[in-house]
Amino acid sequence: MIEVRELTKRYGSEVAVDRISFTVRSGEVLGFLGPNGAGKTTTMKVITCYLPPTEGTVLVDGLDVRQDSLAIRQKIGYLPENTPLYPDMATYDYLEFMAAMRGLDGAVRRRRLAEVIEVCGLGDVLTKRIDALSKGYRQRVGLAQAMVHDPPILILDEPTSGLDPNQIVEIRSLIKTLGREKTVILSTHILPEVQASCDRVLIIHRGRIVADGTPDELQTAHGGQRILFGVQAPEPEVRSALERVDGVRVEEARREGDGTLLLRLSTDGQKDLRPELFRLAVERGWTLTELHRERVDLEEVFRQLTMN
Amino acid sequence: MREVWILTRRELRAFFDSPSAYIVLSVFLLITGWFFGNSLFVENVASLRSVFDLAPVLFMFFIPALTMGTFAEERRAGTIELLLTLPVRDGQVIAAKLLSVVVVLLVALALTGVYVLTLAVLGDPDNGATLGGYLGLALLGLSCSALGLFASSLTRNQIVAFILGFAMIFGLYLLDKVTIFVPGWLAPILEYLSIDFHYRNLMRGVIDSRDVLYYLSLTAFAGLLTAYHLARRPE
């Protein structure tokens, strides 16, 4: 659906995006993750045909952004960063204007407007001027505007920035609903958001893609695992037995009140070590009280990949 | 064409929805009215000459005031990104903005029709000169608007856009006033490039295609500069 090949974007001598390649399949919700200034917004601006690429190709449905810009724009709904809107227009007039610019007319336009107003919950503010709306409503107007022509692709640049927690949940669930039938690219630097809404994550750092995968894959690939292992056995014996298990380090050990020795283990690999630990306990005749695998969270992965 | 019209309508609505529109128009009428009244009642001349004479200087302020927001404000608010990712060409956006400014300008000129009616009732004016004068005003206004639009595309700050627009029009206005300081061969060139020179030709009631062509090419040139600048997608 969207294919980015070796895309480079330079502003003067400054390289904003450096030879990145990725594809987005139809119906996928892709999250762009990265620190501020990593190149997320620039990439989105190229896909939406706002900025021309310096080098490389971007294909949307097989159409090239350089040659078929107008046809591509018609397929895309775009919510730019900071949700720019015309402050002096009333909500309904604004949406009607955007719908008209997308070529919608008459009954079709009225039906689409009614639909997006319903989906985005704008019924109460139709006659209000946009500059009188709260941040949450403005964001919803921005989303409604992006969806009004029912585009197969939605590109949302930080759709939840500046919203309060309730509004964030609302917008996320809206995105989730939309993601069932549309291809969505959204950028964010809020990590739980990615886990909540995205099928796939691209982590961008300094104009390059440093990680690409589902949130689960990224956690396993980059973080390793932590295992909580509790046995009723003497500590030196347990420690020496664990030394012989491959790739396990004891991070922390403490004796619980009931006599359980609780160990926090970390492993490098992706292999699940729980069966091995279980067998070890059985062999040695230890009573196993705890065996739990913890994932390193995405936040940790993000920090590892973007710290330097 | 349809998109241009929708964009123009939005611009006009935004303009006439704001109180500044009526202030600008009132000031325009107040100033032209003062000069018209003076020549009619004090000097007893049944002519729009004094209004026409004043027009280039008045336009220097009036038109940049109309155009200063066109692109500068869209750039400041970020709405330019919405506008330029809609399925329209940059050229259509520029055309729509120019058209909306020209419509406002024509409204302002139409309001001065009161003076023409007054003259027709009270005296026996030279209709040819009046017609030429209005054509000159319209063409002068068109090219000044295109310059103002270009000035507005250069900045995010409306005040800067106003000053730039003023400076461009003032610069072109001065060209035929400085001919005595330049070598003889340069004088006709400066005269030809002057925005005021061609206007005074038209004001005499002589409609020469060279003068019309000058304004149309100046408009096209300013439009191309705007398109060229916007294509670079200034922040």
Coordinates of C-alpha atoms in Angstrom, one line a residue:
Chain A
M1 CA 0.0 0.0 0.0
I2 CA 2.7 2.5 1.0
E3 CA 6.2 1.7 -0.1
V4 CA 9.2 3.9 0.9
R5 CA 12.4 3.1 -0.7
E6 CA 15.8 4.7 0.2
L7 CA 14.0 7.9 1.1
T8 CA 16.4 10.8 1.9
K9 CA 15.2 14.3 2.8
R10 CA 17.7 17.1 3.3
Y11 CA 17.0 20.7 4.4
G12 CA 20.0 22.5 3.1
S13 CA 22.9 20.6 4.4
E14 CA 21.0 19.1 7.3
V15 CA 19.8 15.5 6.8
A16 CA 16.4 15.0 8.3
V17 CA 15.7 11.5 6.9
D18 CA 18.6 9.3 5.8
R19 CA 17.9 6.5 3.3
I20 CA 15.0 4.9 5.1
S21 CA 13.0 2.1 3.5
F22 CA 9.8 0.4 4.8
T23 CA 6.5 -0.8 3.5
V24 CA 3.1 -0.5 5.1
R25 CA 0.6 -3.2 4.2
S26 CA -3.1 -2.4 3.6
G27 CA -5.0 -2.4 6.9
E28 CA -2.0 -2.1 9.1
V29 CA -1.7 0.4 11.9
L30 CA 2.0 1.5 11.9
G31 CA 3.5 3.6 14.8
F32 CA 6.4 5.9 14.2
L33 CA 8.3 6.2 17.4
G34 CA 11.3 8.4 18.0
P35 CA 12.7 11.3 19.9
N36 CA 11.7 14.8 18.8
G37 CA 13.5 15.7 15.6
A38 CA 14.2 12.1 14.6
G39 CA 12.5 12.5 11.2
K40 CA 9.0 11.2 11.9
T41 CA 7.2 14.3 10.8
T42 CA 9.4 14.8 7.8
T43 CA 8.7 11.3 6.6
M44 CA 5.0 11.9 7.0
K45 CA 5.2 15.2 5.1
V46 CA 6.8 13.4 2.2
I47 CA 4.2 10.7 2.1
T48 CA 1.4 13.3 2.1
C49 CA 3.0 15.1 -0.8
Y50 CA 3.7 18.2 1.2
L51 CA 7.5 18.0 0.8
P52 CA 9.2 16.5 -2.2
P53 CA 11.8 13.8 -1.5
T54 CA 15.4 14.8 -2.0
E55 CA 16.3 11.2 -3.1
G56 CA 14.5 7.9 -3.2
T57 CA 11.0 6.9 -4.0
V58 CA 7.7 6.8 -2.2
L59 CA 4.9 4.8 -3.7
V60 CA 1.3 5.0 -2.5
D61 CA -0.8 2.3 -4.1
G62 CA 1.8 2.1 -6.8
L63 CA 1.6 5.8 -7.5
D64 CA 4.8 7.9 -7.2
V65 CA 4.6 11.1 -5.0
R66 CA 6.6 13.0 -7.6
Q67 CA 4.3 12.2 -10.6
D68 CA 0.9 11.5 -9.2
S69 CA 0.7 13.8 -6.3
L70 CA -2.9 14.8 -6.8
A71 CA -4.2 11.3 -7.0
I72 CA -2.2 10.3 -3.9
R73 CA -3.5 13.2 -1.9
Q74 CA -7.1 12.1 -2.6
K75 CA -6.3 8.7 -1.0
I76 CA -4.8 10.2 2.1
G77 CA -6.4 11.8 5.2
Y78 CA -3.8 13.9 7.0
L79 CA -3.7 15.3 10.5
P80 CA -0.6 17.5 10.7
E81 CA 1.4 18.1 13.9
N82 CA -0.3 20.5 16.3
T83 CA -3.6 20.2 14.5
P84 CA -3.7 23.3 12.4
L85 CA -7.3 24.5 11.7
Y86 CA -8.8 27.8 10.6
P87 CA -9.7 29.4 13.9
D88 CA -12.2 31.8 12.5
M89 CA -14.5 29.1 11.0
A90 CA -17.3 27.3 12.7
T91 CA -16.8 23.5 13.0
Y92 CA -19.4 22.6 10.5
D93 CA -18.4 25.2 7.9
Y94 CA -14.8 24.0 8.2
L95 CA -15.6 20.4 7.7
E96 CA -17.9 21.3 4.8
F97 CA -15.1 23.3 3.2
M98 CA -12.6 20.4 3.5
A99 CA -15.2 18.0 2.1
A100 CA -15.9 20.3 -0.8
M101 CA -12.2 20.6 -1.5
R102 CA -12.0 16.8 -1.6
G103 CA -14.6 16.9 -4.3
L104 CA -17.6 15.8 -2.3
D105 CA -21.0 17.3 -3.2
G106 CA -24.7 17.4 -2.5
A107 CA -26.1 14.3 -0.8
V108 CA -22.9 12.4 -0.6
R109 CA -21.2 15.3 1.2
R110 CA -24.1 15.6 3.7
R111 CA -24.0 11.9 4.4
R112 CA -20.2 11.9 4.9
L113 CA -20.3 14.9 7.1
A114 CA -23.0 13.3 9.2
E115 CA -20.9 10.2 9.5
V116 CA -17.7 11.9 10.6
I117 CA -19.6 14.1 13.0
E118 CA -21.1 11.1 14.6
V119 CA -17.9 9.1 14.7
C120 CA -15.9 12.0 16.2
G121 CA -18.6 13.1 18.5
L122 CA -18.8 16.7 17.2
G123 CA -22.6 17.0 17.4
D124 CA -22.5 19.6 20.2
V125 CA -20.0 22.0 18.7
L126 CA -21.1 22.3 15.1
T127 CA -21.9 26.0 15.2
K128 CA -19.0 27.0 17.5
R129 CA -16.0 28.7 16.1
I130 CA -12.9 26.5 16.1
D131 CA -10.9 29.0 18.3
A132 CA -13.5 28.5 21.0
L133 CA -13.1 24.8 21.1
S134 CA -11.1 22.9 23.7
K135 CA -7.9 21.1 22.7
G136 CA -9.8 17.7 22.7
Y137 CA -12.5 19.0 20.4
R138 CA -10.0 20.6 18.1
Q139 CA -8.2 17.3 17.8
R140 CA -11.4 15.6 17.0
V141 CA -12.2 18.2 14.3
G142 CA -8.7 17.5 12.9
L143 CA -9.5 13.8 12.8
A144 CA -12.9 14.4 11.3
Q145 CA -11.4 16.6 8.6
A146 CA -8.9 13.8 7.8
M147 CA -11.6 11.2 7.4
V148 CA -14.3 13.2 5.7
H149 CA -13.5 11.8 2.2
D150 CA -13.3 8.2 3.6
P151 CA -9.7 7.8 2.5
P152 CA -8.1 4.3 2.6
I153 CA -5.0 5.8 4.3
L154 CA -4.8 8.0 7.4
I155 CA -1.6 9.8 8.4
L156 CA -1.8 11.2 11.9
D157 CA 1.1 13.2 13.3
E158 CA 1.0 13.0 17.1
P159 CA -2.8 12.7 17.3
T160 CA -2.9 12.7 21.1
S161 CA -0.4 15.4 22.0
G162 CA -1.7 17.9 24.5
L163 CA -4.8 15.9 25.4
D164 CA -5.8 14.9 29.0
P165 CA -5.8 11.2 29.9
N166 CA -9.5 10.8 29.2
Q167 CA -9.3 12.4 25.8
I168 CA -6.2 10.3 25.0
V169 CA -8.2 7.1 25.7
E170 CA -11.0 8.3 23.5
I171 CA -8.8 9.2 20.6
R172 CA -6.9 5.9 20.9
S173 CA -10.1 3.9 20.8
L174 CA -11.2 5.9 17.8
I175 CA -7.9 5.1 16.1
K176 CA -8.3 1.5 16.9
T177 CA -11.8 1.4 15.4
L178 CA -10.5 3.2 12.3
G179 CA -7.6 0.8 12.1
R180 CA -9.9 -2.1 11.4
E181 CA -10.6 -1.0 7.9
K182 CA -7.9 1.7 7.1
T183 CA -4.2 1.8 6.8
V184 CA -3.0 4.1 9.5
I185 CA 0.4 5.7 10.1
L186 CA 0.7 7.6 13.4
S187 CA 3.6 9.2 15.1
T188 CA 4.1 9.6 18.8
H189 CA 6.7 9.7 21.5
I190 CA 4.3 8.2 24.0
L191 CA 5.2 4.6 24.3
P192 CA 2.0 3.1 25.8
E193 CA 0.2 4.6 22.9
V194 CA 2.1 2.3 20.5
Q195 CA 1.3 -0.8 22.5
A196 CA -2.4 0.3 22.7
S197 CA -2.9 1.1 19.1
C198 CA -0.3 -0.2 16.7
D199 CA 0.2 -3.5 14.9
R200 CA 3.8 -2.6 14.0
V201 CA 6.3 -0.1 15.2
L202 CA 9.2 1.7 13.5
I203 CA 11.6 3.3 15.8
I204 CA 13.4 6.2 14.0
H205 CA 16.5 7.9 15.4
R206 CA 18.5 10.6 13.7
G207 CA 16.8 10.0 10.4
R208 CA 17.3 6.2 10.3
I209 CA 15.2 3.3 11.2
V210 CA 16.7 1.5 14.2
A211 CA 14.0 -1.0 14.8
D212 CA 11.0 -2.4 12.9
G213 CA 8.6 -5.0 14.2
T214 CA 5.5 -5.7 16.3
P215 CA 5.7 -4.3 19.9
D216 CA 6.2 -7.9 21.1
E217 CA 9.0 -8.6 18.7
L218 CA 10.8 -5.5 19.7
Q219 CA 10.6 -6.3 23.3
T220 CA 12.0 -9.8 22.9
A221 CA 14.6 -8.8 20.3
H222 CA 16.1 -5.9 22.1
G223 CA 15.3 -6.4 25.8
G224 CA 16.0 -10.0 26.7
Q225 CA 13.8 -11.2 29.5
R226 CA 13.6 -11.2 33.3
I227 CA 12.5 -14.2 35.2
L228 CA 11.3 -14.3 38.7
F229 CA 12.3 -17.6 40.2
G230 CA 11.3 -18.7 43.7
V231 CA 12.4 -21.9 45.4
Q232 CA 12.6 -23.3 48.8
A233 CA 16.3 -24.3 48.9
P234 CA 19.6 -23.1 50.3
E235 CA 21.0 -20.1 48.5
P236 CA 24.6 -21.3 47.7
E237 CA 23.2 -24.5 46.1
V238 CA 20.8 -22.6 44.0
R239 CA 23.4 -20.1 42.9
S240 CA 25.9 -22.8 41.9
A241 CA 23.2 -24.7 40.0
L242 CA 22.1 -21.6 38.1
E243 CA 25.7 -20.9 37.1
R244 CA 25.6 -24.0 34.9
V245 CA 22.4 -22.8 33.1
D246 CA 23.4 -21.0 29.9
G247 CA 22.8 -17.3 29.6
V248 CA 21.4 -16.7 33.0
R249 CA 22.6 -14.0 35.4
V250 CA 21.3 -13.6 39.0
E251 CA 20.5 -10.0 39.4
E252 CA 19.1 -10.1 42.9
A253 CA 18.4 -12.7 45.5
R254 CA 16.4 -12.4 48.7
R255 CA 14.9 -14.6 51.4
E256 CA 11.2 -14.2 51.8
G257 CA 9.5 -14.5 55.2
D258 CA 8.2 -18.0 54.4
G259 CA 11.6 -19.3 53.7
T260 CA 11.4 -19.0 49.9
L261 CA 14.5 -17.8 48.1
L262 CA 13.3 -15.3 45.5
L263 CA 15.7 -14.7 42.6
R264 CA 15.5 -12.1 39.9
L265 CA 17.2 -13.5 36.9
S266 CA 18.0 -11.8 33.6
T267 CA 18.7 -13.6 30.3
D268 CA 20.2 -12.3 27.1
G269 CA 18.6 -14.5 24.6
Q270 CA 15.1 -14.8 23.4
K271 CA 14.7 -18.5 24.4
D272 CA 12.2 -19.2 27.0
L273 CA 14.2 -20.6 30.0
R274 CA 11.2 -21.4 32.2
P275 CA 11.0 -25.1 31.2
E276 CA 14.7 -25.5 32.0
L277 CA 14.4 -23.8 35.3
F278 CA 11.4 -26.0 36.2
R279 CA 13.3 -29.2 35.3
L280 CA 16.3 -28.0 37.4
A281 CA 14.0 -27.5 40.4
V282 CA 12.5 -30.9 40.0
E283 CA 15.9 -32.6 39.6
R284 CA 17.3 -31.0 42.7
G285 CA 14.1 -31.6 44.7
W286 CA 13.5 -27.9 45.4
T287 CA 10.0 -26.8 46.1
L288 CA 9.1 -24.3 43.3
T289 CA 7.0 -21.4 44.5
E290 CA 7.4 -18.8 41.8
L291 CA 8.3 -18.9 38.1
H292 CA 7.3 -15.9 36.2
R293 CA 8.7 -14.3 33.0
E294 CA 8.7 -10.5 32.8
R295 CA 9.1 -8.7 29.5
V296 CA 11.4 -5.7 29.3
D297 CA 9.1 -2.9 28.5
L298 CA 9.1 -0.9 25.3
E299 CA 10.3 2.1 27.2
E300 CA 13.5 0.3 27.9
V301 CA 13.9 -0.8 24.3
F302 CA 13.3 2.7 23.2
R303 CA 15.9 4.1 25.5
Q304 CA 18.5 1.5 24.5
L305 CA 18.0 2.3 20.8
T306 CA 17.9 6.1 21.0
M307 CA 20.2 7.0 23.8
N308 CA 23.5 7.6 21.9
Chain B
M1 CA -11.6 25.7 -11.5
R2 CA -14.1 24.3 -9.0
E3 CA -11.4 24.1 -6.3
V4 CA -10.3 27.7 -7.0
W5 CA -13.8 28.9 -6.5
I6 CA -14.3 27.0 -3.2
L7 CA -11.0 28.4 -1.9
T8 CA -11.9 31.9 -3.0
R9 CA -15.3 31.7 -1.3
R10 CA -13.6 30.6 1.9
E11 CA -11.1 33.5 1.8
L12 CA -13.9 36.0 1.1
R13 CA -16.0 34.6 3.9
A14 CA -13.1 34.8 6.3
F15 CA -12.4 38.3 5.2
F16 CA -16.0 39.7 5.4
D17 CA -16.6 37.8 8.7
S18 CA -13.9 39.8 10.5
P19 CA -14.3 43.4 11.6
S20 CA -11.0 44.4 10.1
A21 CA -12.5 44.1 6.6
Y22 CA -15.0 46.9 7.3
I23 CA -12.3 49.0 8.9
V24 CA -10.0 48.8 5.9
L25 CA -12.9 49.5 3.5
S26 CA -14.2 52.4 5.5
V27 CA -10.7 54.0 5.7
F28 CA -10.3 53.5 2.0
L29 CA -13.7 55.3 1.4
L30 CA -12.9 58.0 3.9
I31 CA -9.7 58.9 2.3
T32 CA -10.9 58.8 -1.3
G33 CA -14.1 60.6 -0.2
W34 CA -12.1 63.4 1.3
F35 CA -10.1 64.0 -1.8
F36 CA -13.1 63.7 -4.0
G37 CA -15.1 66.1 -1.8
N38 CA -12.3 68.6 -1.8
S39 CA -11.9 68.8 -5.5
L40 CA -15.7 68.9 -6.1
F41 CA -16.8 71.4 -3.5
V42 CA -13.6 73.4 -2.8
E43 CA -12.1 73.6 -6.3
N44 CA -15.4 73.1 -8.1
V45 CA -14.0 70.5 -10.5
A46 CA -16.4 67.8 -11.8
S47 CA -13.8 65.1 -12.1
L48 CA -12.4 62.1 -10.4
R49 CA -8.9 63.2 -11.2
S50 CA -7.9 63.9 -7.7
V51 CA -9.0 60.4 -6.6
F52 CA -7.3 58.8 -9.5
D53 CA -4.1 60.8 -8.8
L54 CA -4.1 59.6 -5.2
A55 CA -4.7 55.9 -6.0
P56 CA -1.2 54.6 -6.5
V57 CA -0.1 56.0 -3.2
L58 CA -3.3 54.8 -1.5
F59 CA -2.9 51.3 -3.0
M60 CA 0.6 51.1 -1.5
F61 CA -1.0 50.9 1.9
F62 CA -4.4 49.6 1.2
I63 CA -3.4 46.5 -0.9
P64 CA -0.6 45.2 1.4
A65 CA -3.1 45.5 4.2
L66 CA -5.4 43.2 2.3
T67 CA -2.7 40.7 1.3
M68 CA -0.5 40.6 4.3
G69 CA -2.4 37.8 5.9
T70 CA -2.9 35.6 2.9
F71 CA 0.1 33.3 3.2
A72 CA 1.9 34.7 6.2
E73 CA -1.0 33.8 8.5
E74 CA -1.4 30.3 7.0
R75 CA 2.3 29.7 7.5
R76 CA 2.2 31.0 11.1
A77 CA -0.8 28.8 12.0
G78 CA 0.4 25.8 10.1
T79 CA -2.8 25.7 8.0
I80 CA -0.6 26.0 4.9
E81 CA 0.2 22.3 5.4
L82 CA -3.5 21.4 5.2
L83 CA -4.0 23.6 2.2
L84 CA -1.1 22.3 0.3
T85 CA -1.8 18.6 1.0
L86 CA -5.3 18.9 -0.4
P87 CA -5.8 17.6 -3.9
V88 CA -5.1 21.0 -5.6
R89 CA -2.1 22.4 -7.2
D90 CA -0.1 25.2 -5.6
G91 CA -1.0 27.4 -8.6
Q92 CA -4.7 27.0 -7.8
V93 CA -4.2 28.1 -4.2
I94 CA -2.3 31.2 -5.4
A95 CA -5.0 31.9 -8.0
A96 CA -7.7 31.6 -5.4
K97 CA -6.0 34.0 -3.0
L98 CA -5.3 36.5 -5.7
L99 CA -8.9 36.3 -6.9
S100 CA -10.3 36.8 -3.4
V101 CA -8.1 40.0 -2.9
V102 CA -9.2 41.3 -6.3
V103 CA -12.9 40.7 -5.4
V104 CA -12.4 42.8 -2.3
L105 CA -10.6 45.4 -4.3
L106 CA -13.4 45.5 -6.8
V107 CA -15.9 45.9 -4.0
A108 CA -14.0 48.9 -2.8
L109 CA -13.9 50.4 -6.3
A110 CA -17.6 49.7 -6.8
L111 CA -18.3 51.7 -3.6
T112 CA -16.5 54.7 -5.2
G113 CA -19.2 54.5 -7.9
V114 CA -21.1 56.9 -5.6
Y115 CA -18.7 59.6 -6.6
V116 CA -19.2 58.8 -10.3
L117 CA -23.0 59.1 -9.8
T118 CA -22.6 62.4 -7.9
L119 CA -20.5 63.7 -10.8
A120 CA -23.0 62.6 -13.4
V121 CA -25.8 64.4 -11.5
L122 CA -23.9 67.6 -10.6
G123 CA -21.7 68.1 -13.7
D124 CA -20.6 66.9 -17.1
P125 CA -17.6 64.7 -16.5
D126 CA -15.3 63.2 -19.2
N127 CA -16.6 59.6 -19.3
G128 CA -13.6 58.3 -21.3
A129 CA -11.2 59.5 -18.6
T130 CA -13.3 58.0 -15.9
L131 CA -13.5 54.6 -17.7
G132 CA -9.7 54.6 -18.4
G133 CA -9.1 55.6 -14.8
Y134 CA -11.1 52.7 -13.5
L135 CA -9.5 50.3 -15.9
G136 CA -6.1 51.6 -14.7
L137 CA -7.2 51.2 -11.1
A138 CA -8.3 47.7 -11.6
L139 CA -5.1 46.7 -13.4
L140 CA -2.9 48.6 -10.9
G141 CA -4.7 46.9 -8.1
L142 CA -4.4 43.4 -9.7
S143 CA -0.6 43.7 -10.0
C144 CA -0.2 45.3 -6.6
S145 CA -2.2 42.4 -5.1
A146 CA 0.0 39.8 -6.8
L147 CA 3.1 41.6 -5.4
G148 CA 1.4 41.7 -1.9
L149 CA 0.7 38.0 -2.1
F150 CA 4.3 37.3 -3.0
A151 CA 5.4 39.5 0.0
S152 CA 3.1 37.5 2.2
S153 CA 4.5 34.2 1.1
L154 CA 8.0 35.3 2.1
T155 CA 7.3 35.5 5.9
R156 CA 5.3 34.2 8.8
N157 CA 4.8 37.6 10.2
Q158 CA 1.9 39.8 8.8
I159 CA 3.6 43.0 9.8
V160 CA 6.7 42.1 7.9
A161 CA 4.5 41.0 5.0
F162 CA 2.9 44.4 5.0
I163 CA 6.2 46.3 5.0
L164 CA 7.6 44.1 2.2
G165 CA 4.5 44.5 0.1
F166 CA 4.6 48.3 0.6
A167 CA 8.4 48.4 -0.2
M168 CA 7.8 46.4 -3.5
I169 CA 5.0 48.7 -4.7
F170 CA 6.8 51.8 -3.6
G171 CA 10.0 50.7 -5.3
L172 CA 8.2 50.2 -8.6
Y173 CA 6.3 53.5 -8.1
L174 CA 9.6 55.4 -7.7
L175 CA 11.2 54.1 -10.9
D176 CA 9.9 56.8 -13.2
K177 CA 10.4 59.5 -10.6
V178 CA 14.2 59.1 -10.6
T179 CA 14.8 59.2 -14.4
I180 CA 16.7 62.6 -14.1
F181 CA 19.4 60.9 -12.1
V182 CA 20.2 58.1 -14.5
P183 CA 21.9 58.0 -17.9
G184 CA 19.6 58.8 -20.8
W185 CA 19.5 55.3 -22.3
L186 CA 18.2 53.9 -18.9
A187 CA 15.4 56.4 -18.5
P188 CA 12.9 54.8 -20.9
I189 CA 13.6 51.4 -19.4
L190 CA 12.9 52.6 -15.9
E191 CA 9.8 54.4 -17.2
Y192 CA 8.6 51.2 -18.8
L193 CA 9.1 49.3 -15.6
S194 CA 7.3 51.9 -13.4
I195 CA 4.0 50.9 -12.0
D196 CA 2.9 54.5 -12.0
F197 CA 3.9 55.4 -15.6
H198 CA 1.5 53.0 -17.2
Y199 CA -1.3 54.0 -14.8
R200 CA -1.0 57.6 -15.8
N201 CA -1.3 56.6 -19.5
L202 CA -4.5 54.8 -18.8
M203 CA -5.8 57.6 -16.6
R204 CA -5.7 59.9 -19.6
G205 CA -8.3 57.7 -21.2
V206 CA -5.9 56.2 -23.7
I207 CA -6.2 52.5 -23.5
D208 CA -3.0 51.1 -24.9
S209 CA -2.4 47.4 -25.0
R210 CA 1.2 47.9 -23.9
D211 CA 0.1 49.3 -20.6
V212 CA -2.5 46.5 -20.1
L213 CA 0.2 44.0 -21.0
Y214 CA 2.6 45.5 -18.5
Y215 CA 0.2 45.0 -15.6
L216 CA -0.7 41.5 -16.7
S217 CA 2.9 40.5 -17.0
L218 CA 3.8 42.0 -13.7
T219 CA 0.9 40.0 -12.1
A220 CA 2.1 36.8 -13.8
F221 CA 5.7 37.4 -12.7
A222 CA 4.7 38.0 -9.1
G223 CA 2.5 34.9 -9.2
L224 CA 5.4 32.8 -10.5
L225 CA 7.7 34.1 -7.8
T226 CA 5.1 33.1 -5.2
A227 CA 4.7 29.7 -6.8
Y228 CA 8.4 29.2 -6.9
H229 CA 8.8 30.2 -3.3
L230 CA 5.9 28.0 -2.0
A231 CA 7.3 25.1 -3.9
R232 CA 10.3 25.2 -1.6
R233 CA 7.8 24.7 1.3
P234 CA 9.2 27.3 3.6
E235 CA 8.6 26.4 7.3

